[in-house]
CSV table of C-alpha atoms in Angstrom, one decimal:
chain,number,residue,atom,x,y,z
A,21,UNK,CA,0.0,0.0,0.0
A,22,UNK,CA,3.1,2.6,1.1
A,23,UNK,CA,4.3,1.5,-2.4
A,24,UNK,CA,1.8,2.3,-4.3
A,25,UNK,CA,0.6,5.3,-2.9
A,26,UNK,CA,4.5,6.3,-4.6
A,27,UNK,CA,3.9,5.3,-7.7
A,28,UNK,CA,0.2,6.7,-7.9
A,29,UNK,CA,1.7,10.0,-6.6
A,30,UNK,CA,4.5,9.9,-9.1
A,31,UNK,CA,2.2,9.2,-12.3
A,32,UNK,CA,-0.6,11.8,-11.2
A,33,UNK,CA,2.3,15.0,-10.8
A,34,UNK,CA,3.9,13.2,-14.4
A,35,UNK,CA,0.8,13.1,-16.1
A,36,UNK,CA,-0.3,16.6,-15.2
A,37,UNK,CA,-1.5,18.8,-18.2
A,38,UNK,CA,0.8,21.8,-18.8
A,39,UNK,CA,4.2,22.4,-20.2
A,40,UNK,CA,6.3,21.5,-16.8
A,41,UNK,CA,4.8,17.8,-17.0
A,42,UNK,CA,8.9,16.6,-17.9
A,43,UNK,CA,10.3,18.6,-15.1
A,44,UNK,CA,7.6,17.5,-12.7
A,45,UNK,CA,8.0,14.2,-13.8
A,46,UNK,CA,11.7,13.8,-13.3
A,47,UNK,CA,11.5,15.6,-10.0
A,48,UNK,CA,8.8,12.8,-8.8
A,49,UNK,CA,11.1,10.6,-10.2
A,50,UNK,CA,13.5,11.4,-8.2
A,51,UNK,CA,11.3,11.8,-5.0
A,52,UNK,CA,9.9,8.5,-5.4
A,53,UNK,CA,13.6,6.9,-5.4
A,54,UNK,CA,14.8,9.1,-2.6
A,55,UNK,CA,11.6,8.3,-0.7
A,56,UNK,CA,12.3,4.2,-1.3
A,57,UNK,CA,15.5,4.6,-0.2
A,58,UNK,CA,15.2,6.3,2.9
A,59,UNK,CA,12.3,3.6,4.1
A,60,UNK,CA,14.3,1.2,3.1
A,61,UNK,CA,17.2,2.2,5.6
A,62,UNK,CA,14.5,2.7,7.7
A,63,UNK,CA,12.8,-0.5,7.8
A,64,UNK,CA,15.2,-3.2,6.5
A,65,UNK,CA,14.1,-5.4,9.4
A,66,UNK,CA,16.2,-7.1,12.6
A,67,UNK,CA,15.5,-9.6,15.2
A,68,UNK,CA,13.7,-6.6,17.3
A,69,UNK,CA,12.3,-4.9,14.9
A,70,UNK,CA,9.9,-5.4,12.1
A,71,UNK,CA,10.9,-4.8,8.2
A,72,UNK,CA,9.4,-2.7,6.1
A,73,UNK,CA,7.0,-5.8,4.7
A,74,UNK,CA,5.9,-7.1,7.8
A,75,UNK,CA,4.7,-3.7,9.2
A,76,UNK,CA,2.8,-2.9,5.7
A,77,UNK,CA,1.1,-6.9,5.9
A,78,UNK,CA,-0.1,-5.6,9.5
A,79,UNK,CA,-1.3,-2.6,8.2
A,80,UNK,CA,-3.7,-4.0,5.7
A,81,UNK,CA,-4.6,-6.3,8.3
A,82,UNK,CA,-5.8,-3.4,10.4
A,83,UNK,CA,-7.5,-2.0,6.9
A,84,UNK,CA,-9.5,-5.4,6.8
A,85,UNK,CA,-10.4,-5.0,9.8
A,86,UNK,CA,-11.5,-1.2,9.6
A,87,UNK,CA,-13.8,-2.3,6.4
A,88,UNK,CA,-15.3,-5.3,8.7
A,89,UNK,CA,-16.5,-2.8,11.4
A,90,UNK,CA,-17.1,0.2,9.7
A,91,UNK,CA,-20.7,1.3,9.9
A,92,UNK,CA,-22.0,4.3,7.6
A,93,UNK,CA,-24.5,5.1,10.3
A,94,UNK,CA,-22.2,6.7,12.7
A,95,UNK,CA,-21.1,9.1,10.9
A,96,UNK,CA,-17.9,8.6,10.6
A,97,UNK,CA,-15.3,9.5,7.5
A,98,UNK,CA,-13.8,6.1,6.6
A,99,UNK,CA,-10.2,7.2,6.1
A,100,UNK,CA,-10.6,8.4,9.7
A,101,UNK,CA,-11.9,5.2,11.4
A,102,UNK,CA,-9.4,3.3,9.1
A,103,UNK,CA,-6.1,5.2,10.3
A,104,UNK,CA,-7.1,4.1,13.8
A,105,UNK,CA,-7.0,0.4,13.1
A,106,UNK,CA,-4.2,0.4,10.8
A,107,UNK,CA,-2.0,2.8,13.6
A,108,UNK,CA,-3.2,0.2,16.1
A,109,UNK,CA,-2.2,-2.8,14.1
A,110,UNK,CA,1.4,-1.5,13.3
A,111,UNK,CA,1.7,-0.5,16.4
A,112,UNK,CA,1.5,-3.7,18.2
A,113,UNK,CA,3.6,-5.2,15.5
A,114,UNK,CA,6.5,-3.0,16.7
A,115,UNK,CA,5.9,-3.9,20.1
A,116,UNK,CA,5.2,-7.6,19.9
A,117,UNK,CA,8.7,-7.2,17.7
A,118,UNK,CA,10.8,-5.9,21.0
A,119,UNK,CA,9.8,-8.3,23.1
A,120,UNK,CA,9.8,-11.2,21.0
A,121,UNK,CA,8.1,-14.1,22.3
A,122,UNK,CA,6.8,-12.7,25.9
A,123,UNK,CA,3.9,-11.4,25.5
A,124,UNK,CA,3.6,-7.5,27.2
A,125,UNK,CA,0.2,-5.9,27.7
A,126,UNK,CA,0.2,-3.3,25.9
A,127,UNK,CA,-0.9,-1.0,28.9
A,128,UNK,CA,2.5,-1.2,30.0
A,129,UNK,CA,4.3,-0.6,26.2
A,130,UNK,CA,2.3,3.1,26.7
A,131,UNK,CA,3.4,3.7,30.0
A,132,UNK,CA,6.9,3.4,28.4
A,133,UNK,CA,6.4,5.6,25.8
A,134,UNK,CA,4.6,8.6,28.3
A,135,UNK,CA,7.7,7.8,30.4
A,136,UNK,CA,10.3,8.1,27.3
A,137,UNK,CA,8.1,11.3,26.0
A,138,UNK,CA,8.8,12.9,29.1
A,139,UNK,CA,12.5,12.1,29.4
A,140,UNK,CA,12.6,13.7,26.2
A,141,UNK,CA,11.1,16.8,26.5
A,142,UNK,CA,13.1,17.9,29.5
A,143,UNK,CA,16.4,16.7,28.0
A,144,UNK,CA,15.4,18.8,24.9
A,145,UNK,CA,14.6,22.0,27.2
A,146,UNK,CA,17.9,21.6,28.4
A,147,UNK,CA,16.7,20.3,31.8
A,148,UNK,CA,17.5,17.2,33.8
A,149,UNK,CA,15.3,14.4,33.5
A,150,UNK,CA,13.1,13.6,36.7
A,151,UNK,CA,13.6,10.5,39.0
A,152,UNK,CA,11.0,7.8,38.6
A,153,UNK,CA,9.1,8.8,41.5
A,154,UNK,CA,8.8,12.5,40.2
A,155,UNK,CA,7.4,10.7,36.9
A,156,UNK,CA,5.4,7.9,38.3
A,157,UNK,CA,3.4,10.6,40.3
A,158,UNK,CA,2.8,12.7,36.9
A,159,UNK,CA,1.8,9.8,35.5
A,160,UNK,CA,-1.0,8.8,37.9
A,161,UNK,CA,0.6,4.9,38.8
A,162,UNK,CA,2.9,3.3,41.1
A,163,UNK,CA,6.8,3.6,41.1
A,164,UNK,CA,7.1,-0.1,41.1
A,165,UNK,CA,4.3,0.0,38.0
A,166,UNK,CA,6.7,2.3,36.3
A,167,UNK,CA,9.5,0.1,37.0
A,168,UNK,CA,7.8,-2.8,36.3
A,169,UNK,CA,6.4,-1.3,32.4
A,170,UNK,CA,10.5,-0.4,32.0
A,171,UNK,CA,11.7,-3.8,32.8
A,172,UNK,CA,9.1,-6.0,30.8
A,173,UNK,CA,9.0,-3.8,27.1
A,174,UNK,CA,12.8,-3.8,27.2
A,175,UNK,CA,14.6,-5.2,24.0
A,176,UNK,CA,15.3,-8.7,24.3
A,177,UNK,CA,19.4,-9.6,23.3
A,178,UNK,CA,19.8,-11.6,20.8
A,179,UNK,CA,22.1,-14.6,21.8
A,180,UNK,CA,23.0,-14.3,18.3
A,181,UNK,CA,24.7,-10.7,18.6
A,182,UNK,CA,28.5,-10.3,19.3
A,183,UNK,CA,29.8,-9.8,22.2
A,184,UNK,CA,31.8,-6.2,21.3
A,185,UNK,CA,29.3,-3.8,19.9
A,186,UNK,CA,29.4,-2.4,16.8
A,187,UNK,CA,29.9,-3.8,13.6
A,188,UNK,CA,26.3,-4.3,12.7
A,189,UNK,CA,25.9,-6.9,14.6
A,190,UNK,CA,21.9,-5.9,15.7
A,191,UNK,CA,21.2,-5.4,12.1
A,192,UNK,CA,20.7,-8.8,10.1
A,193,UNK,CA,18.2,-11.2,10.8
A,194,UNK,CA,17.6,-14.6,11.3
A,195,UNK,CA,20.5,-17.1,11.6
A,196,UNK,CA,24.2,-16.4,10.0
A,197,UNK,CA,24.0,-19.8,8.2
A,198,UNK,CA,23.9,-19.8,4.2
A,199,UNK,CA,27.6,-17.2,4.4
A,200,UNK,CA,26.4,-14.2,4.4
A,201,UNK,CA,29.5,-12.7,4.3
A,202,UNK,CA,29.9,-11.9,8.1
A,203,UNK,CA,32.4,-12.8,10.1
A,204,UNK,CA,32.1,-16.6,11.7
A,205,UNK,CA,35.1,-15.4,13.9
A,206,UNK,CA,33.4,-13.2,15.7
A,207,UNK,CA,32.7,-14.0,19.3
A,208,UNK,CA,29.3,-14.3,20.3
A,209,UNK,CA,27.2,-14.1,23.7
A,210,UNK,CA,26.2,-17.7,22.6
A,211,UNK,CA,30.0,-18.6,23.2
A,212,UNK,CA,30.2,-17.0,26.4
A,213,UNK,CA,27.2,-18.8,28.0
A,214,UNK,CA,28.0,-21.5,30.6
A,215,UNK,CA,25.3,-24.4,30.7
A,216,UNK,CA,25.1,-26.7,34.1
A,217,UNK,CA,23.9,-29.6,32.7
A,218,UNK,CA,26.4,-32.3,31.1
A,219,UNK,CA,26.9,-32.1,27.5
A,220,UNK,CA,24.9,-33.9,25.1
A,221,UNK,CA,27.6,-36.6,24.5
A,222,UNK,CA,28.4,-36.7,27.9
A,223,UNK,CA,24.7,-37.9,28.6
A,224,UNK,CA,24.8,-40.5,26.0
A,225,UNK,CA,28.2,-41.9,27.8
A,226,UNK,CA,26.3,-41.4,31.2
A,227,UNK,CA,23.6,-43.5,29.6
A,228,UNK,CA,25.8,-46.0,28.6
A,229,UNK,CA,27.2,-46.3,31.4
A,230,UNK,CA,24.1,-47.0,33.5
A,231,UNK,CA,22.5,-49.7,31.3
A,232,UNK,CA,26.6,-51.1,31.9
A,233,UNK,CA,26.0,-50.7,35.9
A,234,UNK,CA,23.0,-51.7,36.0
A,235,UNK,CA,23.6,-55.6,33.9
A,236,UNK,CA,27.2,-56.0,35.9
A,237,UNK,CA,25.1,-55.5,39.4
A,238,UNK,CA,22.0,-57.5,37.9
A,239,UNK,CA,25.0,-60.6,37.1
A,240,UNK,CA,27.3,-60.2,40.0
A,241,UNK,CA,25.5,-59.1,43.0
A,242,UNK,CA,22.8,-60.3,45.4
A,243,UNK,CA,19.4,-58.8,45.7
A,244,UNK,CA,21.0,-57.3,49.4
A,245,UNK,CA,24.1,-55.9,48.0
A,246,UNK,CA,22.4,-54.1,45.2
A,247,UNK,CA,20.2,-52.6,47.6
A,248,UNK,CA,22.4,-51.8,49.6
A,249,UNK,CA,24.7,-50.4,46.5
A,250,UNK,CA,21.9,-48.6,45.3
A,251,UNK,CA,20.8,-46.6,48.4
A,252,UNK,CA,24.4,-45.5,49.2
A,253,UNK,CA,25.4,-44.5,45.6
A,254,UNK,CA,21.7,-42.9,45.1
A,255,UNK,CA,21.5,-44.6,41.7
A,256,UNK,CA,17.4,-44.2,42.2
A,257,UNK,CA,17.1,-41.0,43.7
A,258,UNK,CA,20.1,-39.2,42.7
A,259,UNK,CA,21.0,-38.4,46.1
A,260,UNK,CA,23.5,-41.0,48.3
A,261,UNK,CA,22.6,-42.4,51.7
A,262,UNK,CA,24.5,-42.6,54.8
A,263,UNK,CA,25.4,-46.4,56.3
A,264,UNK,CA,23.0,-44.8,59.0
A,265,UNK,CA,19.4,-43.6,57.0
A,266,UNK,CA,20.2,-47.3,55.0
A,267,UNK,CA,19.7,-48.9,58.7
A,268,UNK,CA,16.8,-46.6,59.2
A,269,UNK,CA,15.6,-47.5,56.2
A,270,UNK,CA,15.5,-51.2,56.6
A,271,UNK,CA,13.8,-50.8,60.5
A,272,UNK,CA,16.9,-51.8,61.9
A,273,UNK,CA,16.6,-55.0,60.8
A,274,UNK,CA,20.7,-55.1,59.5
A,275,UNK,CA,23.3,-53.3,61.7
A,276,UNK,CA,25.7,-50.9,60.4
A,277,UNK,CA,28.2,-53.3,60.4
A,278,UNK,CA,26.2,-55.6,57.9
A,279,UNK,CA,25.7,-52.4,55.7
A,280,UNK,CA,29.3,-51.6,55.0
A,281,UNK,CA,30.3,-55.3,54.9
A,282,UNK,CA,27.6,-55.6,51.9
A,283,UNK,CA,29.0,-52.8,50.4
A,284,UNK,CA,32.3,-54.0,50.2
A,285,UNK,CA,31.9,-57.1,49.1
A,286,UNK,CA,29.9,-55.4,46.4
A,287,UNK,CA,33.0,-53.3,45.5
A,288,UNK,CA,35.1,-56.0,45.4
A,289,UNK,CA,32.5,-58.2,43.0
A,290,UNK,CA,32.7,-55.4,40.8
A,291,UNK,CA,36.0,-54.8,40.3
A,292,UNK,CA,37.0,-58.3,40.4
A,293,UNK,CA,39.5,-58.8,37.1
A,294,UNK,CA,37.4,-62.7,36.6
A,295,UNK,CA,33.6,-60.7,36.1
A,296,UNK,CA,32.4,-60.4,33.0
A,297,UNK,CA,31.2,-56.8,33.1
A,298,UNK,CA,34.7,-55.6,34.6
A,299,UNK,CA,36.3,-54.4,31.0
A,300,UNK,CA,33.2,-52.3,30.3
A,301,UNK,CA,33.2,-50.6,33.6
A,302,UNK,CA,36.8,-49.8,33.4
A,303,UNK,CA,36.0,-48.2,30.1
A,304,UNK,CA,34.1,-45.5,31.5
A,305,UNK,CA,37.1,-44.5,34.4
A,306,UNK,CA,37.8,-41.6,32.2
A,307,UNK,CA,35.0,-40.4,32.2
A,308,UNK,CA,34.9,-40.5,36.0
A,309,UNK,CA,38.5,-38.8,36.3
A,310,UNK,CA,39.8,-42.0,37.9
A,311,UNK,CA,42.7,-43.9,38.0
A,312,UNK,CA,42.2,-47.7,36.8
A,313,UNK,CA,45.1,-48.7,38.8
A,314,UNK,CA,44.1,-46.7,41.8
A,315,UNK,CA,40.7,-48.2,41.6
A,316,UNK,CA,42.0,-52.0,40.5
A,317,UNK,CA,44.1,-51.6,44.1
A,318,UNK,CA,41.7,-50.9,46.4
């Protein structure tokens, strides 16, 4: 629609009768380009921020909608009730665009703006800026609402972006994959970010090495000693047990005694050099950080 309304403009000055229709027509022309350009710059799109596409799709959307409700009786000039739906729809665009997924009221997007309007006029007076409080009160809400509309609308970072400014790194979109001529040594916040959990291959070894467990215990031990085994290693729960709570546990029905003795004779099924799981558990020492000859000793 912002297109056309260019190229209508430029062939109604171009067509116009009288001898200045060349001049008029180059200087449209010229306009038009100019014009294209500049919303082009304007609205080439990033992660945060709409292109110049999306926001003109929401704006017919909002036209759409201005032709489903429009009523003739009211009154009402249809370019005027129109404008309010496509402003409205363009608008939320923009703001459903800087904050991504999360999904803001937009009650708190305009207390934003009032609060940035304000900020602005004083700083163009030449006047320091008021503190929160001073503006929450001209605003008629809480401080904690203002802080609250502040913290919530604020531009999500792109994990994507490097981690020195500059260099354009807010301005392309989507993923860097396809070369797109930027540069794959940069360092990103993605690289810097530290993850608790194991890595993916670690899980799969961790895996592996429980199914492993799990058949040498089923093979070598007794129903007691993997009971025993499992409670103080917390292979169920994730969470070891003391040679006291296992006693607890069992109603003191086994004494402490029995409880390490069990669990030693376990250990020593397990890494006897004769089972038949002993070579696959000894495969997975480095992934423990231990020592096979350390462990083959004790």
């Amino acid at each position: 629609w912002m297109r056309n309304s260019f190229s209508t403009a430029g062939a109604n000055l171009g067509g116009a009768p009288g001898g200045g229709g060349t001049v008029t027509s180059t200087g449209t022309k010229r306009s038009d380009k100019s014009s294209k350009r500049f919303l082009a710059q304007m609205y080439e799109g990033s992660w945060d921020r709409p292109s110049l596409d999306e926001a003109v799709q929401e704006g017919m959307l909002g036209l759409a909608r201005a032709v489903d409700k429009y009523d003739p009786e009211r009154g009402l000039r249809f370019s005027t009730y129109a404008t309010h739906w496509i402003t409205s729809y363009v608008r939320v665009c923009f703001q459903r665009a800087v904050t991504g997924c999360l999904r803001v009221p937009s009650q708190l997007h305009d207390i934003k703006s009032a609060y940035k309007r304000i900020v602005r006029d004083h700083l163009h007076l030449g006047t320091d800026p008021p503190g929160q409080d001073s503006i929450a009160k001209e605003l008629g809400i809480s401080e904690q609402r203002l802080r609250t509309a502040i913290r919530a609308t604020g531009s999500l970072l792109s994990v994507d972006a490097p981690v020195m400014g500059g260099g354009g790194g807010g301005s392309y979109k989507g993923s860097m994959a396809g070369g797109d001529g930027s540069n794959s040594q940069e360092l990103k916040i993605l690289d810097t970010l530290k993850c608790a959990e194991p890595k993916p291959e670690d899980q799969v070894e961790i895996s592996f090495l429980r199914q492993c467990l799990e058949n040498a215990m089923a093979t070598e031990l007794t129903p007691y000693e993997r009971d025993v085994l499992r409670l103080r290693l917390g292979l169920d729960s994730g969470q070891g047990k003391t040679v006291r709570q296992i006693v607890e546990i069992s109603g003191g029905s086994v004494s402490m005694s029995d409880v390490r003795s069990a669990e030693r004779r376990a250990f020593k099924k397990l890494r006897s050099p004769t089972s038949v799981h002993t070579h696959n558990l000894l495969a997975y020492l480095d992934l423990a950080g231990a020592d096979m000859k350390t462990t083959l000793r004790r």
